[in-house]
Amino acid sequence: MGDLGLVLEGGGLRGVYTSGVLEALHELGLDFSRVVGTSMGAGNGANWVAGQVWRNRVVNIRFVRDPRWFSWWRLLRTGEAFGMGFIYGDLPLRHVPFDFDAFFASPVDWRCTLTDVDTGEALHVVKEGLSAQDLMTLLAAATSLPWIGQPRLFQTRRVMDGGLADSIPLAHSESLGTPRHVVVLTQPQGYRKAPAQAGAALKWRHPRCPGLWKALAARHVQYEAALDLCRKRQREGRVFILQPQANLEVGRLTRKPARLEALCDLGYRETMARAAELREWLGTAPSG
């Protein structure tokens, strides 16, 4: 499976579904040569590469009610609801240690999707050349949602959540020569993204981020194009899609541990239920 890629959509805490999917894929013994994730998908993917797939469940469920993890009061005081210093500082360094050595030593090509808030373009950052601190800054930027977060400076560019510019980065991974992919989505089949209705509010929230406004206005178009590409590649036998079988009862900011635990379990069960289908696909050469 040396030419197999893994593409992970974001979706805020809907990404807990992906956490369960990855637990199942790990149990099934899958290996990927490339992992490309957007928003929470980037964090899920980082834990996969570090060999800590279990960590997704712990970090995103056990601490979800902790005010150090999320606080509306923090949003009012600082402009950010998520405690990025806790999530990408105390948690990976002390409470639930992240294996930086394993991550950076892994031969897997891990990439994180960001949105440049000045130009609106998608950036896909590789792990090579990053320090441990760079990685945490990168993941904090990747999960900085426009309505409850602030842009971050990564290297020389101001960036935020990559879901605005490239929600499902399959095309990017294909451009690197990866012929086949497992794609994990956090919306059910048939979901279509409507045009954004809050452009004026976003300009008020981030008055000096024209690229953010541009990306939001075009988001439904790029999302639909990415979905169309996924479906096309699925018909060609080049993509295997894993996604919820029905609408999730979890939103981007759901903070109910029991509901999130159930969502993670759902991702695991639905993936294991398709294990035979997945194995058959893995053993079949792509058409075309």
XYZ file of C-alpha atoms in Angstrom:
288
model
C 0.000 0.000 0.000
C 2.930 2.280 -0.644
C 0.976 4.389 -3.132
C -2.089 4.851 -0.933
C -3.062 8.279 0.399
C -5.381 9.307 3.215
C -7.429 12.515 2.899
C -9.219 13.849 5.986
C -11.948 16.471 5.927
C -12.345 18.805 8.900
C -15.665 19.920 10.327
C -14.900 21.010 13.883
C -15.960 18.422 16.436
C -17.659 16.394 13.718
C -14.067 15.296 13.200
C -14.516 13.008 16.210
C -16.278 10.723 13.725
C -12.965 10.590 11.838
C -11.198 9.661 15.066
C -13.292 6.497 15.244
C -12.700 5.772 11.566
C -8.950 5.976 12.090
C -9.124 3.611 15.069
C -10.785 1.074 12.770
C -8.289 1.616 9.934
C -5.440 1.121 12.398
C -7.010 -2.113 13.645
C -7.379 -3.277 10.039
C -3.655 -2.719 9.533
C -3.780 -0.048 6.833
C -0.680 1.947 5.944
C -0.570 5.193 4.001
C 2.316 6.842 2.211
C 0.691 10.284 2.437
C -1.783 11.860 4.871
C -3.376 15.218 4.012
C -5.781 16.811 6.482
C -7.823 19.961 6.827
C -8.703 21.599 10.155
C -9.335 18.875 12.752
C -8.435 16.380 10.033
C -4.862 17.662 10.220
C -4.703 16.919 13.939
C -6.293 13.501 13.477
C -3.732 12.814 10.773
C -0.804 13.969 12.914
C -1.749 11.497 15.631
C -2.016 8.762 13.003
C 1.494 9.495 11.726
C 2.859 9.546 15.286
C 1.356 6.094 15.916
C -1.054 7.518 18.515
C -4.418 7.055 16.865
C -5.997 6.596 20.323
C -4.961 10.141 21.221
C -7.681 11.717 19.062
C -10.405 10.289 21.277
C -8.736 11.346 24.525
C -7.847 14.926 23.572
C -11.133 15.796 21.876
C -13.525 14.149 24.335
C -11.986 13.961 27.799
C -11.102 17.659 27.896
C -13.978 19.111 25.873
C -15.749 20.539 28.960
C -12.552 21.932 30.451
C -12.589 25.771 30.335
C -8.915 25.652 29.439
C -9.978 23.832 26.253
C -12.962 26.058 25.338
C -14.565 29.111 26.907
C -17.045 31.687 25.658
C -15.613 34.102 28.249
C -12.215 33.707 26.616
C -13.792 34.657 23.295
C -15.068 37.891 24.826
C -11.733 38.665 26.474
C -9.273 37.630 23.792
C -11.202 37.021 20.583
C -10.570 33.253 20.773
C -12.863 30.645 22.311
C -10.431 27.730 22.080
C -7.555 27.711 24.551
C -4.854 27.183 21.953
C -2.058 27.456 24.519
C -3.630 24.573 26.429
C -4.673 22.443 23.445
C -1.362 22.804 21.596
C 0.876 23.404 24.604
C -0.022 21.813 27.932
C -1.929 18.873 26.421
C 0.717 17.562 23.998
C 3.621 18.390 26.306
C 2.279 17.193 29.663
C -1.265 15.862 29.983
C -1.515 13.637 26.884
C 2.038 13.662 25.480
C 2.400 13.748 21.716
C 5.214 11.591 20.321
C 7.128 14.230 18.380
C 10.046 11.880 17.743
C 7.828 9.244 16.130
C 5.978 11.873 14.087
C 9.081 13.434 12.598
C 10.820 10.073 12.083
C 7.866 8.599 10.212
C 8.328 8.164 6.441
C 4.686 9.169 5.897
C 4.288 12.457 4.027
C 1.969 14.445 6.342
C 0.480 17.706 5.097
C -1.722 20.332 6.726
C -4.124 22.607 4.860
C -4.379 26.304 5.755
C -6.146 29.362 4.367
C -4.081 32.493 3.723
C -6.269 35.286 5.117
C -4.659 37.920 2.871
C -4.962 36.118 -0.480
C -7.649 33.497 0.153
C -5.520 30.718 -1.308
C -5.008 27.288 0.190
C -1.591 26.414 1.591
C -0.480 22.823 2.100
C 2.376 22.701 4.598
C 4.662 19.664 4.876
C 6.246 18.427 8.103
C 9.825 18.513 6.801
C 11.812 21.355 8.324
C 9.332 21.988 11.136
C 10.237 22.075 14.803
C 7.935 20.726 17.499
C 6.820 24.292 18.237
C 6.232 24.956 14.525
C 3.990 21.902 14.367
C 1.853 23.045 17.275
C 1.586 26.568 15.830
C 0.587 25.047 12.513
C -2.151 22.904 14.069
C -3.440 25.842 16.105
C -3.732 27.875 12.898
C -5.397 24.988 11.063
C -8.142 24.825 13.686
C -8.650 28.576 14.171
C -12.265 28.958 13.049
C -13.118 32.412 11.655
C -16.051 33.159 13.964
C -14.366 32.196 17.227
C -10.658 32.462 16.455
C -7.947 34.778 15.228
C -5.424 34.540 12.371
C -2.011 33.212 13.260
C 1.363 34.018 11.777
C 2.995 30.931 10.354
C 6.404 31.696 8.916
C 5.603 34.833 6.881
C 1.881 34.370 6.237
C -1.272 35.019 8.225
C -3.368 31.869 8.215
C -6.504 30.241 9.607
C -8.675 27.148 9.199
C -7.913 25.449 5.896
C -11.540 24.409 5.408
C -12.341 27.793 3.894
C -9.986 27.265 0.951
C -9.681 23.474 0.566
C -12.101 21.444 2.661
C -11.286 18.063 1.087
C -7.692 18.228 -0.217
C -7.872 15.266 -2.598
C -6.795 17.300 -5.639
C -3.664 18.434 -3.820
C -2.670 14.891 -2.911
C -3.324 13.729 -6.471
C -1.129 16.538 -7.796
C 1.751 14.933 -5.888
C 1.310 11.679 -7.768
C -0.652 9.605 -5.257
C -2.818 7.270 -7.399
C -5.330 5.946 -4.833
C -6.876 7.367 -1.693
C -9.082 6.601 1.246
C -11.124 9.767 1.818
C -12.834 10.355 5.161
C -15.717 12.839 5.088
C -17.678 14.189 8.043
C -20.924 14.844 6.193
C -23.271 12.123 4.880
C -23.824 11.320 1.227
C -26.078 13.856 -0.433
C -24.879 16.786 1.659
C -24.495 19.991 -0.330
C -22.929 23.155 1.050
C -25.049 26.282 0.622
C -23.538 29.669 -0.224
C -22.402 31.623 2.829
C -24.860 34.218 4.095
C -22.632 35.991 6.606
C -20.076 37.818 4.477
C -20.770 41.189 6.076
C -20.448 39.731 9.561
C -17.111 38.157 8.680
C -15.821 41.495 7.385
C -16.829 43.054 10.688
C -15.158 40.240 12.644
C -11.957 40.306 10.563
C -11.801 43.718 8.841
C -8.197 43.304 7.649
C -8.461 39.823 6.160
C -9.666 40.220 2.537
C -8.551 36.709 1.639
C -10.835 35.332 4.318
C -13.823 37.130 2.812
C -12.896 35.845 -0.633
C -12.502 32.263 0.554
C -15.818 32.298 2.408
C -17.670 33.627 -0.638
C -16.268 30.828 -2.801
C -16.333 28.075 -0.211
C -19.473 26.329 -1.452
C -18.049 26.250 -4.976
C -14.706 24.712 -3.987
C -16.482 22.266 -1.662
C -18.805 21.045 -4.393
C -15.888 20.721 -6.802
C -13.993 18.637 -4.243
C -17.020 16.396 -3.690
C -17.454 15.978 -7.444
C -13.813 14.927 -7.745
C -14.247 12.416 -4.918
C -17.271 10.869 -6.608
C -15.547 10.755 -9.983
C -12.512 9.024 -8.539
C -14.792 6.663 -6.646
C -16.415 5.586 -9.925
C -12.951 5.075 -11.412
C -11.937 2.860 -8.503
C -9.293 5.306 -7.304
C -11.013 6.488 -4.119
C -12.709 4.679 -1.257
C -14.986 7.041 0.674
C -15.796 6.621 4.342
C -18.482 8.949 5.699
C -21.431 8.958 8.103
C -24.386 6.933 6.904
C -26.846 9.530 8.220
C -26.868 13.112 9.457
C -24.802 13.467 12.611
C -26.375 14.806 15.776
C -23.149 16.641 16.467
C -22.301 20.131 15.277
C -19.012 21.901 14.797
C -18.974 23.051 18.435
C -20.835 20.266 20.261
C -19.319 19.845 23.724
C -21.254 16.911 25.194
C -18.750 14.144 25.994
C -21.284 11.302 25.849
C -22.484 12.413 22.428
C -18.938 12.791 21.158
C -17.959 9.380 22.525
C -20.931 7.881 20.698
C -19.873 9.662 17.518
C -16.346 8.271 17.765
C -17.775 4.788 18.320
C -20.037 5.299 15.307
C -17.075 6.080 13.073
C -15.373 2.906 14.279
C -18.459 0.692 13.792
C -19.383 2.024 10.365
C -15.829 1.532 9.136
C -15.531 -1.993 10.509
C -18.867 -2.836 8.882
C -17.242 -2.049 5.520
C -13.993 -3.865 6.259
C -14.567 -6.611 3.665
C -15.498 -4.030 1.023
C -12.404 -2.001 1.841
C -10.118 -5.036 1.661
C -11.584 -5.966 -1.715
C -10.986 -2.432 -2.998
C -7.406 -2.476 -1.752
C -6.778 -5.630 -3.720
C -8.235 -4.291 -6.951
C -6.180 -2.266 -9.446
C -7.761 1.108 -10.317
C -9.456 1.381 -13.685
C -8.673 3.900 -16.363
